[in-house]
Tab-separated table of C-alpha atoms and ligand atoms in Angstrom:
chain	number	residue	atom	x	y	z
A	1	MET	CA	68.558	159.925	110.410
A	2	PRO	CA	66.889	162.259	112.726
A	3	LYS	CA	66.643	160.794	116.428
A	4	GLY	CA	62.828	161.267	116.367
A	5	LEU	CA	62.298	158.868	113.395
A	6	ASN	CA	64.960	156.509	114.902
A	7	ARG	CA	62.981	156.284	118.233
A	8	ALA	CA	59.616	156.063	116.436
A	9	ALA	CA	60.688	153.188	114.304
A	10	LEU	CA	62.010	151.344	117.265
A	11	THR	CA	58.956	152.021	119.230
A	12	ALA	CA	56.716	150.892	116.429
A	13	VAL	CA	58.077	147.446	116.967
A	14	GLY	CA	57.356	147.561	120.545
A	15	LEU	CA	61.011	146.667	121.414
A	16	VAL	CA	62.169	149.857	123.232
A	17	ALA	CA	62.261	150.671	126.770
A	18	PHE	CA	62.719	154.504	127.458
A	19	ALA	CA	64.187	156.076	130.464
A	20	GLY	CA	63.219	159.703	130.774
A	21	ALA	CA	61.336	162.091	128.602
A	22	ALA	CA	61.619	162.503	124.872
A	23	SER	CA	64.247	164.925	123.660
A	24	ALA	CA	65.911	165.664	120.490
A	25	ASP	CA	69.305	164.416	121.968
A	26	GLU	CA	68.624	160.683	122.531
A	27	LEU	CA	71.092	157.951	122.726
A	28	VAL	CA	70.208	154.859	121.050
A	29	MET	CA	71.491	151.799	122.859
A	30	TYR	CA	71.498	148.113	121.934
A	31	CYS	CA	72.063	145.995	125.302
A	32	SER	CA	73.008	142.482	125.695
A	33	VAL	CA	72.992	141.886	129.404
A	34	GLN	CA	69.910	141.082	131.400
A	35	GLN	CA	66.816	143.215	131.110
A	36	SER	CA	66.951	144.618	134.599
A	37	TRP	CA	70.589	145.627	134.286
A	38	CYS	CA	69.923	147.133	130.731
A	39	GLU	CA	67.124	149.244	132.203
A	40	ALA	CA	68.913	150.302	135.277
A	41	THR	CA	71.946	151.435	133.350
A	42	ALA	CA	69.843	153.472	130.901
A	43	ALA	CA	68.277	155.023	133.839
A	44	ALA	CA	71.427	155.722	135.692
A	45	PHE	CA	72.920	157.346	132.565
A	46	THR	CA	69.785	159.618	132.152
A	47	ALA	CA	69.989	160.750	135.747
A	48	ASP	CA	73.598	161.623	135.714
A	49	THR	CA	73.645	163.265	132.549
A	50	GLY	CA	70.208	164.303	131.503
A	51	VAL	CA	70.439	162.446	128.376
A	52	ASP	CA	67.439	160.175	127.343
A	53	VAL	CA	68.269	156.704	126.214
A	54	ALA	CA	66.105	154.488	123.771
A	55	MET	CA	67.210	150.971	124.760
A	56	GLN	CA	66.687	147.628	122.960
A	57	ARG	CA	67.626	144.503	124.733
A	58	LYS	CA	68.892	141.757	122.221
A	59	ASP	CA	70.725	138.577	122.954
A	60	THR	CA	74.568	138.850	121.981
A	61	GLY	CA	74.391	137.101	118.618
A	62	ALA	CA	71.070	138.613	117.462
A	63	ALA	CA	72.479	142.148	118.370
A	64	LEU	CA	75.354	141.452	116.219
A	65	ALA	CA	73.114	140.261	113.387
A	66	GLN	CA	71.004	143.317	113.754
A	67	ILE	CA	74.043	145.561	113.686
A	68	ARG	CA	75.200	143.878	110.585
A	69	ALA	CA	71.954	144.100	108.832
A	70	GLU	CA	71.615	147.894	109.572
A	71	ALA	CA	75.176	148.642	108.605
A	72	SER	CA	74.303	150.852	105.547
A	73	ASN	CA	71.882	152.820	107.680
A	74	PRO	CA	73.098	152.342	111.416
A	75	GLN	CA	70.056	152.768	113.916
A	76	ALA	CA	71.918	152.652	117.170
A	77	ASP	CA	74.791	154.558	118.724
A	78	VAL	CA	76.268	152.115	121.099
A	79	TRP	CA	76.199	148.469	121.907
A	80	TRP	CA	76.608	147.788	125.520
A	81	GLY	CA	77.253	144.484	127.157
A	82	GLY	CA	77.212	140.800	125.749
A	83	SER	CA	79.960	138.214	125.564
A	84	GLY	CA	83.170	139.712	123.835
A	85	ASP	CA	83.541	137.143	121.050
A	86	ALA	CA	80.705	138.879	119.105
A	87	HIS	CA	82.038	142.269	119.696
A	88	ILE	CA	85.415	141.251	118.340
A	89	GLN	CA	83.734	139.787	115.423
A	90	ALA	CA	81.835	143.128	114.857
A	91	ALA	CA	85.183	144.811	115.104
A	92	SER	CA	86.691	142.614	112.563
A	93	GLU	CA	83.749	143.248	110.124
A	94	ASP	CA	84.186	147.167	110.635
A	95	LEU	CA	80.794	147.342	112.271
A	96	THR	CA	82.014	149.221	115.314
A	97	GLU	CA	84.308	152.217	115.606
A	98	ALA	CA	87.807	152.787	117.421
A	99	TYR	CA	87.521	155.218	120.291
A	100	GLU	CA	90.165	156.053	122.868
A	101	SER	CA	88.522	157.050	126.065
A	102	PRO	CA	90.356	159.007	128.636
A	103	ASN	CA	89.049	156.441	131.171
A	104	ILE	CA	90.744	153.665	129.633
A	105	ASP	CA	93.574	153.635	132.326
A	106	GLN	CA	90.936	152.893	135.156
A	107	LEU	CA	90.314	149.434	133.848
A	108	GLN	CA	91.725	146.036	134.667
A	109	ASP	CA	94.359	144.448	132.358
A	110	TRP	CA	91.876	141.916	130.993
A	111	ALA	CA	89.512	144.842	129.817
A	112	ILE	CA	92.257	146.549	128.117
A	113	GLU	CA	93.524	143.371	126.413
A	114	GLN	CA	90.195	143.084	124.881
A	115	TYR	CA	90.459	146.718	123.678
A	116	GLU	CA	93.930	146.044	122.115
A	117	THR	CA	92.788	142.728	120.556
A	118	ALA	CA	89.942	144.819	118.615
A	119	ASP	CA	92.144	147.738	117.787
A	120	HIS	CA	90.205	149.743	120.162
A	121	LYS	CA	86.893	149.100	118.521
A	122	THR	CA	85.714	147.455	121.712
A	123	VAL	CA	86.459	147.310	125.371
A	124	GLY	CA	85.956	144.960	128.199
A	125	ILE	CA	83.463	146.187	130.741
A	126	TYR	CA	82.838	143.002	133.044
A	127	SER	CA	83.852	139.435	133.286
A	128	GLY	CA	82.135	136.329	134.241
A	129	VAL	CA	82.902	132.481	134.459
A	130	LEU	CA	80.903	129.902	132.504
A	131	GLY	CA	79.434	126.878	134.175
A	132	TRP	CA	75.930	125.861	135.240
A	133	GLY	CA	73.339	126.003	137.788
A	134	TYR	CA	71.219	123.053	139.160
A	135	ASN	CA	68.000	122.735	141.056
A	136	THR	CA	68.945	121.404	144.375
A	137	GLU	CA	65.448	120.478	145.215
A	138	PHE	CA	64.944	118.496	142.015
A	139	PHE	CA	68.311	116.691	142.666
A	140	ASP	CA	67.457	115.873	146.273
A	141	ARG	CA	64.044	114.712	145.092
A	142	MET	CA	65.397	112.605	142.434
A	143	GLY	CA	68.456	111.304	144.578
A	144	LEU	CA	70.738	112.156	141.988
A	145	LYS	CA	74.231	113.428	142.071
A	146	PRO	CA	74.935	116.845	140.835
A	147	PRO	CA	77.184	117.219	137.630
A	148	LEU	CA	80.630	118.683	138.727
A	149	ALA	CA	82.484	118.324	135.502
A	150	TRP	CA	81.601	118.653	131.633
A	151	SER	CA	81.837	114.979	131.131
A	152	ASP	CA	79.220	114.375	133.985
A	153	LEU	CA	76.683	116.114	131.731
A	154	GLU	CA	76.518	112.925	129.727
A	155	ASN	CA	74.836	110.889	132.554
A	156	PRO	CA	71.631	109.438	131.057
A	157	ASP	CA	69.995	110.170	134.211
A	158	TYR	CA	69.859	113.716	133.186
A	159	GLU	CA	67.855	112.843	130.126
A	160	GLY	CA	65.832	116.002	129.084
A	161	GLU	CA	66.904	117.910	132.232
A	162	ILE	CA	69.518	120.291	130.665
A	163	GLN	CA	68.845	123.592	128.941
A	164	VAL	CA	71.448	125.659	127.141
A	165	ALA	CA	70.990	128.220	124.398
A	166	ASN	CA	71.626	128.298	120.643
A	167	PRO	CA	75.218	129.835	120.246
A	168	ASN	CA	73.831	131.715	117.025
A	169	THR	CA	71.721	133.975	119.340
A	170	SER	CA	73.267	133.671	122.711
A	171	GLY	CA	76.779	134.850	123.720
A	172	THR	CA	76.611	132.270	126.712
A	173	ALA	CA	76.169	129.430	124.494
A	174	TYR	CA	78.873	130.516	122.067
A	175	THR	CA	81.190	130.916	125.011
A	176	ALA	CA	80.171	127.336	125.908
A	177	LEU	CA	80.780	126.163	122.337
A	178	ALA	CA	84.198	127.937	122.149
A	179	THR	CA	85.199	126.745	125.635
A	180	LEU	CA	84.561	123.003	124.704
A	181	VAL	CA	86.498	123.329	121.455
A	182	GLN	CA	89.381	124.767	123.609
A	183	LEU	CA	89.291	121.975	126.157
A	184	TYR	CA	88.763	118.927	123.952
A	185	GLY	CA	89.646	119.935	120.489
A	186	GLU	CA	87.001	120.820	117.667
A	187	ASP	CA	85.998	117.265	116.598
A	188	GLU	CA	85.793	115.862	120.140
A	189	ALA	CA	83.874	118.835	121.191
A	190	PHE	CA	81.054	118.306	118.751
A	191	GLU	CA	81.159	114.583	119.620
A	192	PHE	CA	80.629	115.471	123.133
A	193	LEU	CA	77.686	117.898	122.179
A	194	LYS	CA	76.149	115.021	120.159
A	195	ARG	CA	76.425	112.564	123.193
A	196	ILE	CA	74.586	115.331	125.645
A	197	ASP	CA	71.918	116.073	123.016
A	198	ASP	CA	69.547	113.533	124.577
A	199	ASN	CA	69.620	115.290	127.759
A	200	ILE	CA	69.103	118.744	126.309
A	201	SER	CA	65.307	119.413	126.397
A	202	GLU	CA	65.670	122.629	124.409
A	203	TYR	CA	68.283	124.822	122.893
A	204	THR	CA	66.774	128.331	123.853
A	205	GLN	CA	67.280	131.776	122.136
A	206	SER	CA	68.370	133.515	125.290
A	207	GLY	CA	71.513	132.550	127.233
A	208	THR	CA	69.640	133.186	130.625
A	209	ALA	CA	66.462	131.233	129.822
A	210	GLY	CA	68.104	127.737	130.980
A	211	ILE	CA	69.155	129.053	134.581
A	212	ARG	CA	65.609	130.811	134.972
A	213	ALA	CA	64.078	127.556	134.110
A	214	ALA	CA	66.370	125.598	136.514
A	215	ALA	CA	65.474	128.276	139.161
A	216	LEU	CA	61.615	127.633	138.627
A	217	GLY	CA	62.288	123.841	138.844
A	218	GLU	CA	61.302	123.537	134.974
A	219	THR	CA	64.468	121.879	134.193
A	220	GLY	CA	67.203	120.279	136.235
A	221	ILE	CA	70.293	121.985	134.996
A	222	GLY	CA	70.754	125.415	133.095
A	223	ILE	CA	74.171	126.041	131.489
A	224	ALA	CA	74.903	129.622	132.219
A	225	PHE	CA	77.451	132.239	133.356
A	226	LEU	CA	77.847	131.762	137.108
A	227	HIS	CA	76.849	135.489	137.860
A	228	ASP	CA	73.253	134.552	136.442
A	229	VAL	CA	73.188	131.453	138.854
A	230	ILE	CA	74.112	133.564	141.669
A	231	GLN	CA	71.592	136.076	140.734
A	232	GLN	CA	68.759	133.475	140.805
A	233	ALA	CA	70.251	131.945	144.168
A	234	ALA	CA	70.396	135.602	145.815
A	235	ALA	CA	66.690	135.992	144.631
A	236	GLY	CA	65.865	132.866	146.847
A	237	PHE	CA	65.554	130.174	144.177
A	238	PRO	CA	66.987	126.716	145.187
A	239	VAL	CA	69.763	126.721	142.559
A	240	LYS	CA	73.513	126.069	143.014
A	241	ALA	CA	76.522	127.202	140.778
A	242	VAL	CA	79.039	124.763	139.546
A	243	ALA	CA	82.252	125.717	137.945
A	244	PRO	CA	83.198	122.644	135.956
A	245	SER	CA	86.033	120.864	137.721
A	246	ASP	CA	87.730	119.884	134.372
A	247	GLY	CA	88.088	123.561	133.162
A	248	THR	CA	85.990	126.152	131.989
A	249	GLY	CA	85.958	129.413	129.865
A	250	TYR	CA	84.920	132.849	130.711
A	251	GLU	CA	83.632	135.932	128.981
A	252	ILE	CA	84.729	139.516	128.780
A	253	GLY	CA	81.518	141.290	128.477
A	254	SER	CA	82.126	144.300	126.139
A	255	MET	CA	80.854	147.591	124.938
A	256	SER	CA	81.404	149.001	121.289
A	257	ILE	CA	80.591	152.263	119.578
A	258	ILE	CA	78.575	151.499	116.263
A	259	ALA	CA	80.389	152.553	113.149
A	260	ASN	CA	78.685	155.657	111.449
A	261	ALA	CA	76.398	155.835	114.456
A	262	PRO	CA	73.392	158.508	114.235
A	263	ASP	CA	74.987	160.419	117.191
A	264	PRO	CA	78.696	159.617	117.796
A	265	GLU	CA	79.218	162.416	120.440
A	266	LEU	CA	76.558	160.876	122.539
A	267	ALA	CA	77.961	157.519	121.970
A	268	LYS	CA	81.383	158.506	123.263
A	269	GLN	CA	79.673	160.435	126.201
A	270	PHE	CA	77.977	157.104	127.118
A	271	TYR	CA	81.288	155.229	126.653
A	272	ASP	CA	83.382	157.416	128.951
A	273	TRP	CA	80.441	157.370	131.611
A	274	ALA	CA	80.067	153.670	131.358
A	275	LEU	CA	83.895	153.042	132.114
A	276	THR	CA	83.639	155.102	135.393
A	277	ALA	CA	83.630	153.445	138.920
A	278	LYS	CA	80.498	155.401	139.664
A	279	ALA	CA	78.647	153.701	136.749
A	280	GLN	CA	80.050	150.207	137.261
A	281	SER	CA	79.459	150.194	141.081
A	282	ARG	CA	75.679	150.371	140.437
A	283	ALA	CA	75.685	146.957	138.784
A	284	LEU	CA	75.017	145.142	142.160
A	285	GLU	CA	72.058	147.309	142.817
A	286	ALA	CA	70.744	146.000	139.713
A	287	GLY	CA	71.245	142.386	140.772
A	288	ALA	CA	74.316	141.915	138.255
A	289	TYR	CA	77.080	139.828	139.908
A	290	GLN	CA	79.558	140.061	137.042
A	291	ILE	CA	83.224	141.271	137.839
A	292	GLN	CA	83.282	144.789	136.803
A	293	ALA	CA	86.266	146.263	134.689
A	294	ASN	CA	86.935	149.328	136.686
A	295	LYS	CA	89.842	148.614	139.121
A	296	ALA	CA	88.283	150.543	141.970
A	297	VAL	CA	85.056	148.403	141.840
A	298	ALA	CA	85.335	145.519	144.250
A	299	PRO	CA	83.924	142.240	142.860
A	300	PRO	CA	80.762	141.252	144.627
A	301	PRO	CA	81.580	138.898	147.484
A	302	GLU	CA	79.159	136.283	145.910
A	303	ALA	CA	81.119	136.214	142.778
A	304	PRO	CA	83.098	133.082	142.010
A	305	LYS	CA	86.651	133.413	143.108
A	306	LEU	CA	88.823	133.181	139.960
A	307	GLU	CA	91.585	131.699	141.830
A	308	ASP	CA	89.359	128.834	142.963
A	309	THR	CA	88.276	128.105	139.189
A	310	LYS	CA	90.116	126.194	136.820
A	311	LEU	CA	90.002	128.611	133.813
A	312	ILE	CA	91.195	127.888	130.448
A	313	ASP	CA	93.663	130.414	128.600
A	314	TYR	CA	90.720	131.477	126.347
A	315	ASP	CA	91.820	132.661	123.028
A	316	PHE	CA	89.606	135.632	122.567
A	317	ALA	CA	91.172	136.941	119.376
A	318	LYS	CA	90.701	133.474	117.576
A	319	TYR	CA	87.354	132.739	118.831
A	320	GLY	CA	85.959	135.977	118.243
A	321	SER	CA	87.526	136.232	114.595
A	322	ALA	CA	84.775	136.143	111.934
A	323	GLU	CA	86.523	132.913	110.456
A	324	THR	CA	86.471	130.940	113.582
A	325	ARG	CA	83.169	132.213	115.086
A	326	SER	CA	81.219	131.767	111.656
A	327	HIS	CA	82.721	128.366	111.152
A	328	LEU	CA	81.839	126.907	114.500
A	329	LEU	CA	78.280	128.301	114.206
A	330	LYS	CA	77.837	126.831	110.709
A	331	ARG	CA	79.058	123.315	112.088
A	332	TRP	CA	76.749	123.656	115.167
A	333	ASP	CA	73.881	124.402	112.919
A	334	ASP	CA	74.908	121.443	110.657
A	335	GLU	CA	75.591	118.794	113.206
A	336	ILE	CA	73.442	119.890	116.150
A	337	GLY	CA	70.770	122.458	115.712
A	338	SER	CA	69.360	121.020	112.286
A	339	GLN	CA	69.221	117.571	113.603
A	340	ARG	CA	66.120	118.332	116.102
B	1	PLP	N1	72.976	138.302	130.789
B	1	PLP	C1	74.047	138.364	131.429
B	1	PLP	C2	74.159	138.683	132.935
B	1	PLP	C3	75.349	138.348	130.688
B	1	PLP	O1	76.486	138.422	131.301
B	1	PLP	C4	75.338	137.981	129.341
B	1	PLP	C5	76.536	137.980	128.596
B	1	PLP	O2	77.478	138.771	128.697
B	1	PLP	C6	74.127	137.893	128.717
B	1	PLP	C7	72.998	137.948	129.510
B	1	PLP	C8	74.092	137.541	127.318
B	1	PLP	O3	72.908	136.700	127.046
B	1	PLP	P1	73.028	135.917	125.733
B	1	PLP	O4	73.715	134.662	126.258
B	1	PLP	O5	71.505	135.506	125.646
B	1	PLP	O6	73.567	136.566	124.632
């Protein structure tokens, strides 16, 4: 499909942010990190290469669903960001294409492991630890003790005070679901989710909605990636990050080239660029506190220290497989989502 049509179609539904002027050569990017980092990345690529970007921001699971729906007529070239499980599932469904970038050697081992797991159809670009943030003013005012372990979230004092996203749309929430299953076993994880259901005010669409609500004092606790909590704290909101003391999971945020992309050469140009230290070192300027995959980019000083965090040995191949991911999401719908 000609690029102009592609852009026009995306514009028509009002979902596209453009960096730079219109041109025949335009990269179409689906982006699953926070809006501000998506926009900054599109603008930086245009500034460095002169290539315009039509960017559409989508939560991780929603991006996967869109790419799957468009498989017979792909509309986008590259999918940048979002939790890696969904990228691995896309790879296993052949929705994304293998690519060997000359810049692969610049990456941390965990980013390359992600690339190997998916037969080179995705690659790690950042990582982040799962946990939650709580509103310190709310906790002080109510005289409540903050939750430090997953089991603390069952405290009846927190009734209606927790927000977490729906794991079908949100990579953050799927990481939480898969983490609990790996910590407790599947049946006990679902029992735990049922026990905390009264404390959950809302299963939001986007993984970052809960921590933004906690920052604004609209809820007490938002389950989130800690880099999202740190971003709110750095912006001056009264939130504090907690890495659960009984163990937690983490994500390898990923990037994939879409199979049969309208412009595979531009997709590769973006992919090579996105792996460079120059591109990744701009994350912090955009308020993104993830740990970047390029070895030359130092982790932000505010990022949680991995050595101080009790991380599970997250099985990305299993929890990103179509079989396990689809099974857990269906069970979540049947036992949690549909009970609302
Ligand atoms: N925002 C940030 C900063 C992320 O790191 C991620 C996941 O990688 C997301 C958003 C994904 O959002 P969602 O949970 O809505 O898929």
